[in-house]
């Protein structure tokens, strides 16, 4: 469970910016909050801002932190780390990017982070707090790694850690039990884009091989009323790489179980009528070729949505509302905000331009965030619950958030000039 995420010197983010998922003391919509030990955490967070304000960069930072950790073990000694600092300042352009996350595993709270540039890990740290007091597990400063007595699994691995590798990843490679737990937590963070969303399609094709999972996915789809009766997998010959992640023994087991066939596409089932509009039979249409881009996007999001809710993960979606009808966007958010459909307390973090969500009562003030750039091109992140009015008071819960936002009351909107001046001479007139 995510408590907070911080990033600095990354793309448009210069100074440290922190997205908090711990609930504030406000009283509205208590069902949008769940208890995790001593913490009260939010089920979702929405990020608004003008185009190029940095909201996508904030979410990308989460995805890149996870990616840097996941790929650390595969990196060769000469491989670069894919990261870009804030380039609009001569000092930060030469400094490493900073990532830190605070999260919960069972009864412990961890704080893990690192600073990296393209060539090396410059700093890395891991702290644990079982109660209020935080204790250090390890601290790294360039090539110097100090391991505490409370992190015995890291002892002796300091010299085995490459300059461009994360120490936590090395401990995981050597089967350190706590390191494996933490890396597993990161594997439950799913990042995707609402525009380039098809990377999870292959996961969906695998998920619907399981009958119980298919039934659950079908129930979700049927509630969305896409205009078809059902959907069904289309089978094809199993690709030799399909089972490559399993042992040879399990590859044969799964091959026999699936009869050498795998799902290669999804068909949607529609009613067919005659000239008198009488129902004749059902026809199958190809999802990718015959259904709308919005329907395809929803199916692509089904896998990460299901995996997040089933495994109490964190789903991060940039441009959630792109290609989707507002009611579909609201339906996805309700899946996470409703404790009945989200009993394992998965969390959703997304960027959007859909201001309708601000009037639908879907969010508490501490769930609404804004990004805005300062005069030097650096992104600032702030929550509605933190925002102060001109008289110094906080925004009241009975305000019309959508109207106030569109009118620029909270900032984070684009400045649009007067386009009429571009055409003031009229067609055919002389300058």
PDB file of C-alpha atoms in Angstrom, residues 18-311:
ATOM      1  CA  UNK A  18       5.441  14.649  -3.109  1.00  0.00           C
ATOM      2  CA  UNK A  19       2.179  12.882  -3.876  1.00  0.00           C
ATOM      3  CA  UNK A  20       0.575  11.767  -0.611  1.00  0.00           C
ATOM      4  CA  UNK A  21      -1.891   8.908  -0.338  1.00  0.00           C
ATOM      5  CA  UNK A  22      -2.381   9.191   3.430  1.00  0.00           C
ATOM      6  CA  UNK A  23      -5.742  10.735   4.250  1.00  0.00           C
ATOM      7  CA  UNK A  24      -6.014  14.137   5.882  1.00  0.00           C
ATOM      8  CA  UNK A  25      -8.357  14.856   8.784  1.00  0.00           C
ATOM      9  CA  UNK A  26     -11.308  15.949   6.634  1.00  0.00           C
ATOM     10  CA  UNK A  27     -14.628  14.171   7.128  1.00  0.00           C
ATOM     11  CA  UNK A  28     -16.248  13.812   3.699  1.00  0.00           C
ATOM     12  CA  UNK A  29     -16.633  10.471   1.930  1.00  0.00           C
ATOM     13  CA  UNK A  30     -15.122   8.208   4.622  1.00  0.00           C
ATOM     14  CA  UNK A  31     -15.639   5.175   2.347  1.00  0.00           C
ATOM     15  CA  UNK A  32     -12.885   6.543   0.081  1.00  0.00           C
ATOM     16  CA  UNK A  33     -10.435   5.863   2.927  1.00  0.00           C
ATOM     17  CA  UNK A  34      -9.229   2.549   4.337  1.00  0.00           C
ATOM     18  CA  UNK A  35      -7.279   1.704   7.458  1.00  0.00           C
ATOM     19  CA  UNK A  36      -3.870   0.097   7.210  1.00  0.00           C
ATOM     20  CA  UNK A  37      -2.439  -0.361  10.662  1.00  0.00           C
ATOM     21  CA  UNK A  38      -1.949   3.105  12.149  1.00  0.00           C
ATOM     22  CA  UNK A  39      -2.462   4.737   8.764  1.00  0.00           C
ATOM     23  CA  UNK A  40      -5.577   5.887   6.963  1.00  0.00           C
ATOM     24  CA  UNK A  41      -4.941   5.750   3.215  1.00  0.00           C
ATOM     25  CA  UNK A  42      -6.790   6.976   0.139  1.00  0.00           C
ATOM     26  CA  UNK A  43      -8.206   4.594  -2.429  1.00  0.00           C
ATOM     27  CA  UNK A  44      -7.533   6.924  -5.359  1.00  0.00           C
ATOM     28  CA  UNK A  45      -6.023  10.233  -6.422  1.00  0.00           C
ATOM     29  CA  UNK A  46      -6.774  12.389  -9.473  1.00  0.00           C
ATOM     30  CA  UNK A  47      -4.219  14.779 -10.957  1.00  0.00           C
ATOM     31  CA  UNK A  48      -5.308  17.812 -12.998  1.00  0.00           C
ATOM     32  CA  UNK A  49      -3.264  20.383 -14.852  1.00  0.00           C
ATOM     33  CA  UNK A  50      -2.772  22.168 -18.126  1.00  0.00           C
ATOM     34  CA  UNK A  51      -1.093  20.392 -21.043  1.00  0.00           C
ATOM     35  CA  UNK A  52       2.682  20.293 -20.479  1.00  0.00           C
ATOM     36  CA  UNK A  53       2.241  21.167 -16.790  1.00  0.00           C
ATOM     37  CA  UNK A  54       4.027  17.986 -15.707  1.00  0.00           C
ATOM     38  CA  UNK A  55       1.233  15.680 -14.528  1.00  0.00           C
ATOM     39  CA  UNK A  56       2.321  12.988 -16.999  1.00  0.00           C
ATOM     40  CA  UNK A  57       5.932  13.399 -15.863  1.00  0.00           C
ATOM     41  CA  UNK A  58       4.890  12.816 -12.252  1.00  0.00           C
ATOM     42  CA  UNK A  59       3.201   9.540 -13.156  1.00  0.00           C
ATOM     43  CA  UNK A  60       6.059   8.585 -15.471  1.00  0.00           C
ATOM     44  CA  UNK A  61       8.405   9.073 -12.525  1.00  0.00           C
ATOM     45  CA  UNK A  62       6.506   6.357 -10.648  1.00  0.00           C
ATOM     46  CA  UNK A  63       6.726   4.065 -13.654  1.00  0.00           C
ATOM     47  CA  UNK A  64      10.422   4.807 -14.186  1.00  0.00           C
ATOM     48  CA  UNK A  65      11.313   4.184 -10.549  1.00  0.00           C
ATOM     49  CA  UNK A  66       9.686   0.763 -10.787  1.00  0.00           C
ATOM     50  CA  UNK A  67      11.376   0.090 -14.140  1.00  0.00           C
ATOM     51  CA  UNK A  68      14.838   1.090 -12.893  1.00  0.00           C
ATOM     52  CA  UNK A  69      14.492  -1.353 -10.000  1.00  0.00           C
ATOM     53  CA  UNK A  70      13.060  -4.172 -12.109  1.00  0.00           C
ATOM     54  CA  UNK A  71      15.770  -3.932 -14.777  1.00  0.00           C
ATOM     55  CA  UNK A  72      18.691  -3.368 -12.421  1.00  0.00           C
ATOM     56  CA  UNK A  73      19.618  -7.054 -12.222  1.00  0.00           C
ATOM     57  CA  UNK A  74      19.650  -7.373 -16.025  1.00  0.00           C
ATOM     58  CA  UNK A  75      21.876  -4.351 -16.567  1.00  0.00           C
ATOM     59  CA  UNK A  76      25.448  -4.924 -17.739  1.00  0.00           C
ATOM     60  CA  UNK A  77      28.286  -2.919 -16.203  1.00  0.00           C
ATOM     61  CA  UNK A  78      28.492  -0.616 -19.234  1.00  0.00           C
ATOM     62  CA  UNK A  79      24.723  -0.139 -19.677  1.00  0.00           C
ATOM     63  CA  UNK A  80      23.241   3.284 -19.039  1.00  0.00           C
ATOM     64  CA  UNK A  81      20.337   3.933 -16.690  1.00  0.00           C
ATOM     65  CA  UNK A  82      17.460   5.466 -18.629  1.00  0.00           C
ATOM     66  CA  UNK A  83      16.727   8.705 -16.761  1.00  0.00           C
ATOM     67  CA  UNK A  84      16.602  12.406 -17.653  1.00  0.00           C
ATOM     68  CA  UNK A  85      17.127  15.254 -15.186  1.00  0.00           C
ATOM     69  CA  UNK A  86      15.603  18.737 -15.268  1.00  0.00           C
ATOM     70  CA  UNK A  87      17.497  20.306 -18.179  1.00  0.00           C
ATOM     71  CA  UNK A  88      16.311  23.920 -17.880  1.00  0.00           C
ATOM     72  CA  UNK A  89      18.836  24.674 -15.157  1.00  0.00           C
ATOM     73  CA  UNK A  90      22.608  24.384 -15.568  1.00  0.00           C
ATOM     74  CA  UNK A  91      23.060  22.895 -12.099  1.00  0.00           C
ATOM     75  CA  UNK A  92      20.330  20.256 -12.128  1.00  0.00           C
ATOM     76  CA  UNK A  93      21.280  19.155 -15.648  1.00  0.00           C
ATOM     77  CA  UNK A  94      24.492  17.744 -14.147  1.00  0.00           C
ATOM     78  CA  UNK A  95      22.911  16.207 -11.044  1.00  0.00           C
ATOM     79  CA  UNK A  96      21.194  12.841 -10.466  1.00  0.00           C
ATOM     80  CA  UNK A  97      17.449  12.288 -10.407  1.00  0.00           C
ATOM     81  CA  UNK A  98      15.827  11.519  -7.055  1.00  0.00           C
ATOM     82  CA  UNK A  99      13.080   8.956  -6.335  1.00  0.00           C
ATOM     83  CA  UNK A 100      11.611   7.904  -2.992  1.00  0.00           C
ATOM     84  CA  UNK A 101       8.572   5.895  -1.966  1.00  0.00           C
ATOM     85  CA  UNK A 102       6.971   5.237   1.425  1.00  0.00           C
ATOM     86  CA  UNK A 103       4.850   2.092   1.552  1.00  0.00           C
ATOM     87  CA  UNK A 104       3.404  -0.556   3.840  1.00  0.00           C
ATOM     88  CA  UNK A 105       4.034  -4.284   3.924  1.00  0.00           C
ATOM     89  CA  UNK A 106       1.965  -5.992   6.596  1.00  0.00           C
ATOM     90  CA  UNK A 107       2.684  -4.131   9.863  1.00  0.00           C
ATOM     91  CA  UNK A 108       5.859  -2.363   8.723  1.00  0.00           C
ATOM     92  CA  UNK A 109       6.322   0.953   6.951  1.00  0.00           C
ATOM     93  CA  UNK A 110       9.304   1.242   4.613  1.00  0.00           C
ATOM     94  CA  UNK A 111      10.992   4.231   3.053  1.00  0.00           C
ATOM     95  CA  UNK A 112      13.114   3.335   0.045  1.00  0.00           C
ATOM     96  CA  UNK A 113      14.759   5.616  -2.469  1.00  0.00           C
ATOM     97  CA  UNK A 114      17.716   6.276  -4.714  1.00  0.00           C
ATOM     98  CA  UNK A 115      19.479   8.934  -6.754  1.00  0.00           C
ATOM     99  CA  UNK A 116      20.727   7.970 -10.201  1.00  0.00           C
ATOM    100  CA  UNK A 117      22.153   9.495 -13.335  1.00  0.00           C
ATOM    101  CA  UNK A 118      22.735   7.776 -16.667  1.00  0.00           C
ATOM    102  CA  UNK A 119      25.958   6.139 -15.499  1.00  0.00           C
ATOM    103  CA  UNK A 120      25.659   5.256 -11.830  1.00  0.00           C
ATOM    104  CA  UNK A 121      23.663   4.959  -8.640  1.00  0.00           C
ATOM    105  CA  UNK A 122      24.775   7.973  -6.584  1.00  0.00           C
ATOM    106  CA  UNK A 123      22.778   7.222  -3.440  1.00  0.00           C
ATOM    107  CA  UNK A 124      20.373   4.590  -2.117  1.00  0.00           C
ATOM    108  CA  UNK A 125      18.641   4.048   1.206  1.00  0.00           C
ATOM    109  CA  UNK A 126      16.169   1.787   2.989  1.00  0.00           C
ATOM    110  CA  UNK A 127      14.471   2.495   6.331  1.00  0.00           C
ATOM    111  CA  UNK A 128      11.862   0.545   8.266  1.00  0.00           C
ATOM    112  CA  UNK A 129       9.409   1.672  10.946  1.00  0.00           C
ATOM    113  CA  UNK A 130       7.421  -1.001  12.779  1.00  0.00           C
ATOM    114  CA  UNK A 131       6.064   1.543  15.208  1.00  0.00           C
ATOM    115  CA  UNK A 132       6.853   5.254  15.253  1.00  0.00           C
ATOM    116  CA  UNK A 133      10.646   5.118  15.316  1.00  0.00           C
ATOM    117  CA  UNK A 134      12.364   4.631  11.962  1.00  0.00           C
ATOM    118  CA  UNK A 135      15.474   2.450  11.795  1.00  0.00           C
ATOM    119  CA  UNK A 136      18.056   2.383   9.029  1.00  0.00           C
ATOM    120  CA  UNK A 137      18.577  -0.877   7.139  1.00  0.00           C
ATOM    121  CA  UNK A 138      21.178   0.370   4.684  1.00  0.00           C
ATOM    122  CA  UNK A 139      22.538   3.634   3.306  1.00  0.00           C
ATOM    123  CA  UNK A 140      24.604   4.013   0.162  1.00  0.00           C
ATOM    124  CA  UNK A 141      26.750   6.950  -0.886  1.00  0.00           C
ATOM    125  CA  UNK A 142      28.224   6.257  -4.339  1.00  0.00           C
ATOM    126  CA  UNK A 143      30.324   3.097  -3.887  1.00  0.00           C
ATOM    127  CA  UNK A 144      30.150   3.102  -0.078  1.00  0.00           C
ATOM    128  CA  UNK A 145      27.336   0.950   1.318  1.00  0.00           C
ATOM    129  CA  UNK A 146      26.699   0.787   5.052  1.00  0.00           C
ATOM    130  CA  UNK A 147      24.538  -2.162   6.126  1.00  0.00           C
ATOM    131  CA  UNK A 148      23.021  -2.204   9.607  1.00  0.00           C
ATOM    132  CA  UNK A 149      22.799  -5.237  11.866  1.00  0.00           C
ATOM    133  CA  UNK A 150      19.047  -5.263  11.208  1.00  0.00           C
ATOM    134  CA  UNK A 151      19.632  -6.083   7.521  1.00  0.00           C
ATOM    135  CA  UNK A 152      21.879  -9.133   7.786  1.00  0.00           C
ATOM    136  CA  UNK A 153      20.883 -10.389   4.331  1.00  0.00           C
ATOM    137  CA  UNK A 154      22.821  -7.488   2.817  1.00  0.00           C
ATOM    138  CA  UNK A 155      26.090  -8.311   4.593  1.00  0.00           C
ATOM    139  CA  UNK A 156      28.847  -9.360   2.182  1.00  0.00           C
ATOM    140  CA  UNK A 157      26.988  -8.134  -0.908  1.00  0.00           C
ATOM    141  CA  UNK A 158      28.421  -4.625  -0.885  1.00  0.00           C
ATOM    142  CA  UNK A 159      31.365  -5.602  -3.072  1.00  0.00           C
ATOM    143  CA  UNK A 160      29.120  -7.540  -5.450  1.00  0.00           C
ATOM    144  CA  UNK A 161      27.112  -4.428  -6.328  1.00  0.00           C
ATOM    145  CA  UNK A 162      27.978  -2.778  -9.628  1.00  0.00           C
ATOM    146  CA  UNK A 163      28.205   0.999  -9.903  1.00  0.00           C
ATOM    147  CA  UNK A 164      25.069   1.096 -12.060  1.00  0.00           C
ATOM    148  CA  UNK A 165      23.118  -1.523 -10.050  1.00  0.00           C
ATOM    149  CA  UNK A 166      20.797  -1.011  -7.092  1.00  0.00           C
ATOM    150  CA  UNK A 167      21.887  -2.694  -3.868  1.00  0.00           C
ATOM    151  CA  UNK A 168      18.304  -3.746  -3.104  1.00  0.00           C
ATOM    152  CA  UNK A 169      18.188  -5.572  -6.433  1.00  0.00           C
ATOM    153  CA  UNK A 170      21.434  -7.388  -5.639  1.00  0.00           C
ATOM    154  CA  UNK A 171      20.032  -8.491  -2.258  1.00  0.00           C
ATOM    155  CA  UNK A 172      16.948  -9.779  -4.065  1.00  0.00           C
ATOM    156  CA  UNK A 173      19.130 -11.737  -6.510  1.00  0.00           C
ATOM    157  CA  UNK A 174      20.762 -13.453  -3.549  1.00  0.00           C
ATOM    158  CA  UNK A 175      17.339 -14.363  -2.114  1.00  0.00           C
ATOM    159  CA  UNK A 176      17.333 -11.915   0.764  1.00  0.00           C
ATOM    160  CA  UNK A 177      13.873 -12.439   2.312  1.00  0.00           C
ATOM    161  CA  UNK A 178      13.118  -8.768   3.019  1.00  0.00           C
ATOM    162  CA  UNK A 179      14.553  -7.639  -0.320  1.00  0.00           C
ATOM    163  CA  UNK A 180      12.319 -10.165  -2.080  1.00  0.00           C
ATOM    164  CA  UNK A 181       9.291  -8.815  -0.201  1.00  0.00           C
ATOM    165  CA  UNK A 182      10.076  -5.242  -1.202  1.00  0.00           C
ATOM    166  CA  UNK A 183      10.783  -6.083  -4.850  1.00  0.00           C
ATOM    167  CA  UNK A 184       7.535  -8.046  -4.892  1.00  0.00           C
ATOM    168  CA  UNK A 185       5.721  -4.928  -3.632  1.00  0.00           C
ATOM    169  CA  UNK A 186       7.143  -2.958  -6.560  1.00  0.00           C
ATOM    170  CA  UNK A 187       5.914  -5.663  -8.918  1.00  0.00           C
ATOM    171  CA  UNK A 188       2.383  -4.792  -7.793  1.00  0.00           C
ATOM    172  CA  UNK A 189       2.772  -1.223  -9.084  1.00  0.00           C
ATOM    173  CA  UNK A 190       1.279  -1.146 -12.595  1.00  0.00           C
ATOM    174  CA  UNK A 191       1.930   1.881 -14.800  1.00  0.00           C
ATOM    175  CA  UNK A 192       0.205   2.419 -18.129  1.00  0.00           C
ATOM    176  CA  UNK A 193      -0.859   5.166 -20.488  1.00  0.00           C
ATOM    177  CA  UNK A 194      -4.427   5.889 -21.467  1.00  0.00           C
ATOM    178  CA  UNK A 195      -3.217   6.633 -24.991  1.00  0.00           C
ATOM    179  CA  UNK A 196      -0.661   3.857 -25.609  1.00  0.00           C
ATOM    180  CA  UNK A 197      -2.643   1.309 -23.628  1.00  0.00           C
ATOM    181  CA  UNK A 198      -2.287  -1.912 -25.614  1.00  0.00           C
ATOM    182  CA  UNK A 199       0.784  -3.214 -23.783  1.00  0.00           C
ATOM    183  CA  UNK A 200      -1.489  -5.076 -21.353  1.00  0.00           C
ATOM    184  CA  UNK A 201      -3.541  -6.746 -24.103  1.00  0.00           C
ATOM    185  CA  UNK A 202      -1.374  -9.877 -23.955  1.00  0.00           C
ATOM    186  CA  UNK A 203      -1.993 -10.083 -20.197  1.00  0.00           C
ATOM    187  CA  UNK A 204      -5.740  -9.905 -20.824  1.00  0.00           C
ATOM    188  CA  UNK A 205      -5.503 -12.721 -23.382  1.00  0.00           C
ATOM    189  CA  UNK A 206      -3.815 -14.874 -20.766  1.00  0.00           C
ATOM    190  CA  UNK A 207      -6.168 -13.929 -17.943  1.00  0.00           C
ATOM    191  CA  UNK A 208      -9.267 -15.053 -19.793  1.00  0.00           C
ATOM    192  CA  UNK A 209      -7.809 -18.557 -20.081  1.00  0.00           C
ATOM    193  CA  UNK A 210      -8.894 -19.037 -16.445  1.00  0.00           C
ATOM    194  CA  UNK A 211     -12.671 -19.661 -16.250  1.00  0.00           C
ATOM    195  CA  UNK A 212     -13.229 -17.927 -12.891  1.00  0.00           C
ATOM    196  CA  UNK A 213     -11.234 -14.888 -13.991  1.00  0.00           C
ATOM    197  CA  UNK A 214     -13.132 -14.706 -17.284  1.00  0.00           C
ATOM    198  CA  UNK A 215     -16.417 -14.758 -15.353  1.00  0.00           C
ATOM    199  CA  UNK A 216     -15.281 -11.823 -13.214  1.00  0.00           C
ATOM    200  CA  UNK A 217     -14.056  -9.867 -16.239  1.00  0.00           C
ATOM    201  CA  UNK A 218     -17.314 -10.608 -18.050  1.00  0.00           C
ATOM    202  CA  UNK A 219     -19.304  -9.249 -15.110  1.00  0.00           C
ATOM    203  CA  UNK A 220     -17.305  -6.004 -15.231  1.00  0.00           C
ATOM    204  CA  UNK A 221     -17.758  -5.648 -19.003  1.00  0.00           C
ATOM    205  CA  UNK A 222     -21.492  -6.396 -18.869  1.00  0.00           C
ATOM    206  CA  UNK A 223     -22.001  -3.592 -16.375  1.00  0.00           C
ATOM    207  CA  UNK A 224     -20.548  -1.140 -18.910  1.00  0.00           C
ATOM    208  CA  UNK A 225     -23.205  -1.797 -21.608  1.00  0.00           C
ATOM    209  CA  UNK A 226     -20.989  -1.725 -24.715  1.00  0.00           C
ATOM    210  CA  UNK A 227     -23.797  -2.963 -26.937  1.00  0.00           C
ATOM    211  CA  UNK A 228     -22.761  -6.589 -27.327  1.00  0.00           C
ATOM    212  CA  UNK A 229     -23.999  -9.677 -25.523  1.00  0.00           C
ATOM    213  CA  UNK A 230     -20.717 -11.186 -24.440  1.00  0.00           C
ATOM    214  CA  UNK A 231     -17.138 -11.707 -25.502  1.00  0.00           C
ATOM    215  CA  UNK A 232     -15.232 -14.869 -26.186  1.00  0.00           C
ATOM    216  CA  UNK A 233     -11.584 -15.773 -26.792  1.00  0.00           C
ATOM    217  CA  UNK A 234     -10.410 -16.779 -30.246  1.00  0.00           C
ATOM    218  CA  UNK A 235      -7.941 -19.652 -30.064  1.00  0.00           C
ATOM    219  CA  UNK A 236      -4.861 -20.180 -32.199  1.00  0.00           C
ATOM    220  CA  UNK A 237      -1.737 -22.307 -32.256  1.00  0.00           C
ATOM    221  CA  UNK A 238       0.396 -21.740 -29.179  1.00  0.00           C
ATOM    222  CA  UNK A 239       3.455 -19.592 -29.794  1.00  0.00           C
ATOM    223  CA  UNK A 240       6.695 -21.201 -28.615  1.00  0.00           C
ATOM    224  CA  UNK A 241       7.506 -18.143 -26.500  1.00  0.00           C
ATOM    225  CA  UNK A 242       4.120 -18.184 -24.756  1.00  0.00           C
ATOM    226  CA  UNK A 243       5.338 -20.437 -21.924  1.00  0.00           C
ATOM    227  CA  UNK A 244       8.996 -19.427 -21.936  1.00  0.00           C
ATOM    228  CA  UNK A 245       8.804 -18.043 -18.399  1.00  0.00           C
ATOM    229  CA  UNK A 246       8.023 -21.480 -16.935  1.00  0.00           C
ATOM    230  CA  UNK A 247      10.253 -24.468 -16.258  1.00  0.00           C
ATOM    231  CA  UNK A 248      10.371 -27.176 -18.954  1.00  0.00           C
ATOM    232  CA  UNK A 249       8.231 -29.452 -16.791  1.00  0.00           C
ATOM    233  CA  UNK A 250       5.570 -26.771 -16.287  1.00  0.00           C
ATOM    234  CA  UNK A 251       5.719 -25.755 -19.941  1.00  0.00           C
ATOM    235  CA  UNK A 252       4.583 -29.242 -20.929  1.00  0.00           C
ATOM    236  CA  UNK A 253       1.986 -29.247 -18.145  1.00  0.00           C
ATOM    237  CA  UNK A 254       0.430 -25.984 -19.320  1.00  0.00           C
ATOM    238  CA  UNK A 255       0.727 -26.999 -22.976  1.00  0.00           C
ATOM    239  CA  UNK A 256      -1.286 -30.155 -22.304  1.00  0.00           C
ATOM    240  CA  UNK A 257      -3.755 -28.268 -20.088  1.00  0.00           C
ATOM    241  CA  UNK A 258      -4.445 -25.732 -22.846  1.00  0.00           C
ATOM    242  CA  UNK A 259      -4.425 -28.402 -25.613  1.00  0.00           C
ATOM    243  CA  UNK A 260      -1.691 -26.558 -27.455  1.00  0.00           C
ATOM    244  CA  UNK A 261      -3.940 -23.580 -28.055  1.00  0.00           C
ATOM    245  CA  UNK A 262      -3.712 -20.011 -26.795  1.00  0.00           C
ATOM    246  CA  UNK A 263      -6.000 -17.015 -26.960  1.00  0.00           C
ATOM    247  CA  UNK A 264      -4.855 -14.816 -29.833  1.00  0.00           C
ATOM    248  CA  UNK A 265      -7.770 -12.377 -30.071  1.00  0.00           C
ATOM    249  CA  UNK A 266     -11.125 -11.468 -28.553  1.00  0.00           C
ATOM    250  CA  UNK A 267     -14.465 -11.739 -30.342  1.00  0.00           C
ATOM    251  CA  UNK A 268     -17.537  -9.786 -29.304  1.00  0.00           C
ATOM    252  CA  UNK A 269     -20.970 -11.380 -29.706  1.00  0.00           C
ATOM    253  CA  UNK A 270     -23.797  -9.298 -31.203  1.00  0.00           C
ATOM    254  CA  UNK A 271     -27.399  -9.998 -32.104  1.00  0.00           C
ATOM    255  CA  UNK A 272     -28.205 -10.176 -35.823  1.00  0.00           C
ATOM    256  CA  UNK A 273     -31.638  -9.165 -37.188  1.00  0.00           C
ATOM    257  CA  UNK A 274     -33.456  -9.680 -40.495  1.00  0.00           C
ATOM    258  CA  UNK A 275     -35.138  -7.085 -42.727  1.00  0.00           C
ATOM    259  CA  UNK A 276     -38.128  -6.998 -40.359  1.00  0.00           C
ATOM    260  CA  UNK A 277     -35.845  -6.337 -37.367  1.00  0.00           C
ATOM    261  CA  UNK A 278     -36.512  -9.796 -35.965  1.00  0.00           C
ATOM    262  CA  UNK A 279     -33.694 -11.489 -34.083  1.00  0.00           C
ATOM    263  CA  UNK A 280     -32.177 -14.313 -36.165  1.00  0.00           C
ATOM    264  CA  UNK A 281     -28.933 -15.393 -34.525  1.00  0.00           C
ATOM    265  CA  UNK A 282     -25.675 -14.209 -32.982  1.00  0.00           C
ATOM    266  CA  UNK A 283     -22.600 -13.039 -34.881  1.00  0.00           C
ATOM    267  CA  UNK A 284     -19.020 -12.674 -33.749  1.00  0.00           C
ATOM    268  CA  UNK A 285     -17.048  -9.504 -34.492  1.00  0.00           C
ATOM    269  CA  UNK A 286     -13.349  -8.904 -33.948  1.00  0.00           C
ATOM    270  CA  UNK A 287     -12.734  -6.598 -30.985  1.00  0.00           C
ATOM    271  CA  UNK A 288      -9.681  -4.898 -32.476  1.00  0.00           C
ATOM    272  CA  UNK A 289     -11.167  -4.372 -35.942  1.00  0.00           C
ATOM    273  CA  UNK A 290     -14.881  -3.835 -35.357  1.00  0.00           C
ATOM    274  CA  UNK A 291     -15.284  -2.162 -31.964  1.00  0.00           C
ATOM    275  CA  UNK A 292     -14.642   1.482 -31.080  1.00  0.00           C
ATOM    276  CA  UNK A 293     -11.303   2.778 -29.836  1.00  0.00           C
ATOM    277  CA  UNK A 294     -12.928   3.479 -26.478  1.00  0.00           C
ATOM    278  CA  UNK A 295     -14.147  -0.121 -26.167  1.00  0.00           C
ATOM    279  CA  UNK A 296     -10.683  -1.393 -27.104  1.00  0.00           C
ATOM    280  CA  UNK A 297      -9.091   0.871 -24.524  1.00  0.00           C
ATOM    281  CA  UNK A 298     -11.420  -0.385 -21.818  1.00  0.00           C
ATOM    282  CA  UNK A 299     -10.530  -3.994 -22.659  1.00  0.00           C
ATOM    283  CA  UNK A 300      -6.828  -3.112 -22.575  1.00  0.00           C
ATOM    284  CA  UNK A 301      -7.307  -1.599 -19.113  1.00  0.00           C
ATOM    285  CA  UNK A 302      -9.224  -4.655 -17.886  1.00  0.00           C
ATOM    286  CA  UNK A 303      -6.043  -6.620 -17.162  1.00  0.00           C
ATOM    287  CA  UNK A 304      -4.277  -3.987 -15.024  1.00  0.00           C
ATOM    288  CA  UNK A 305      -7.570  -3.072 -13.309  1.00  0.00           C
ATOM    289  CA  UNK A 306      -8.239  -6.707 -12.446  1.00  0.00           C
ATOM    290  CA  UNK A 307      -4.660  -7.417 -11.382  1.00  0.00           C
ATOM    291  CA  UNK A 308      -4.541  -4.317  -9.174  1.00  0.00           C
ATOM    292  CA  UNK A 309      -7.849  -5.061  -7.440  1.00  0.00           C
ATOM    293  CA  UNK A 310      -7.171  -8.788  -7.077  1.00  0.00           C
ATOM    294  CA  UNK A 311      -3.601  -8.338  -5.775  1.00  0.00           C
TER     295      UNK A 311
END
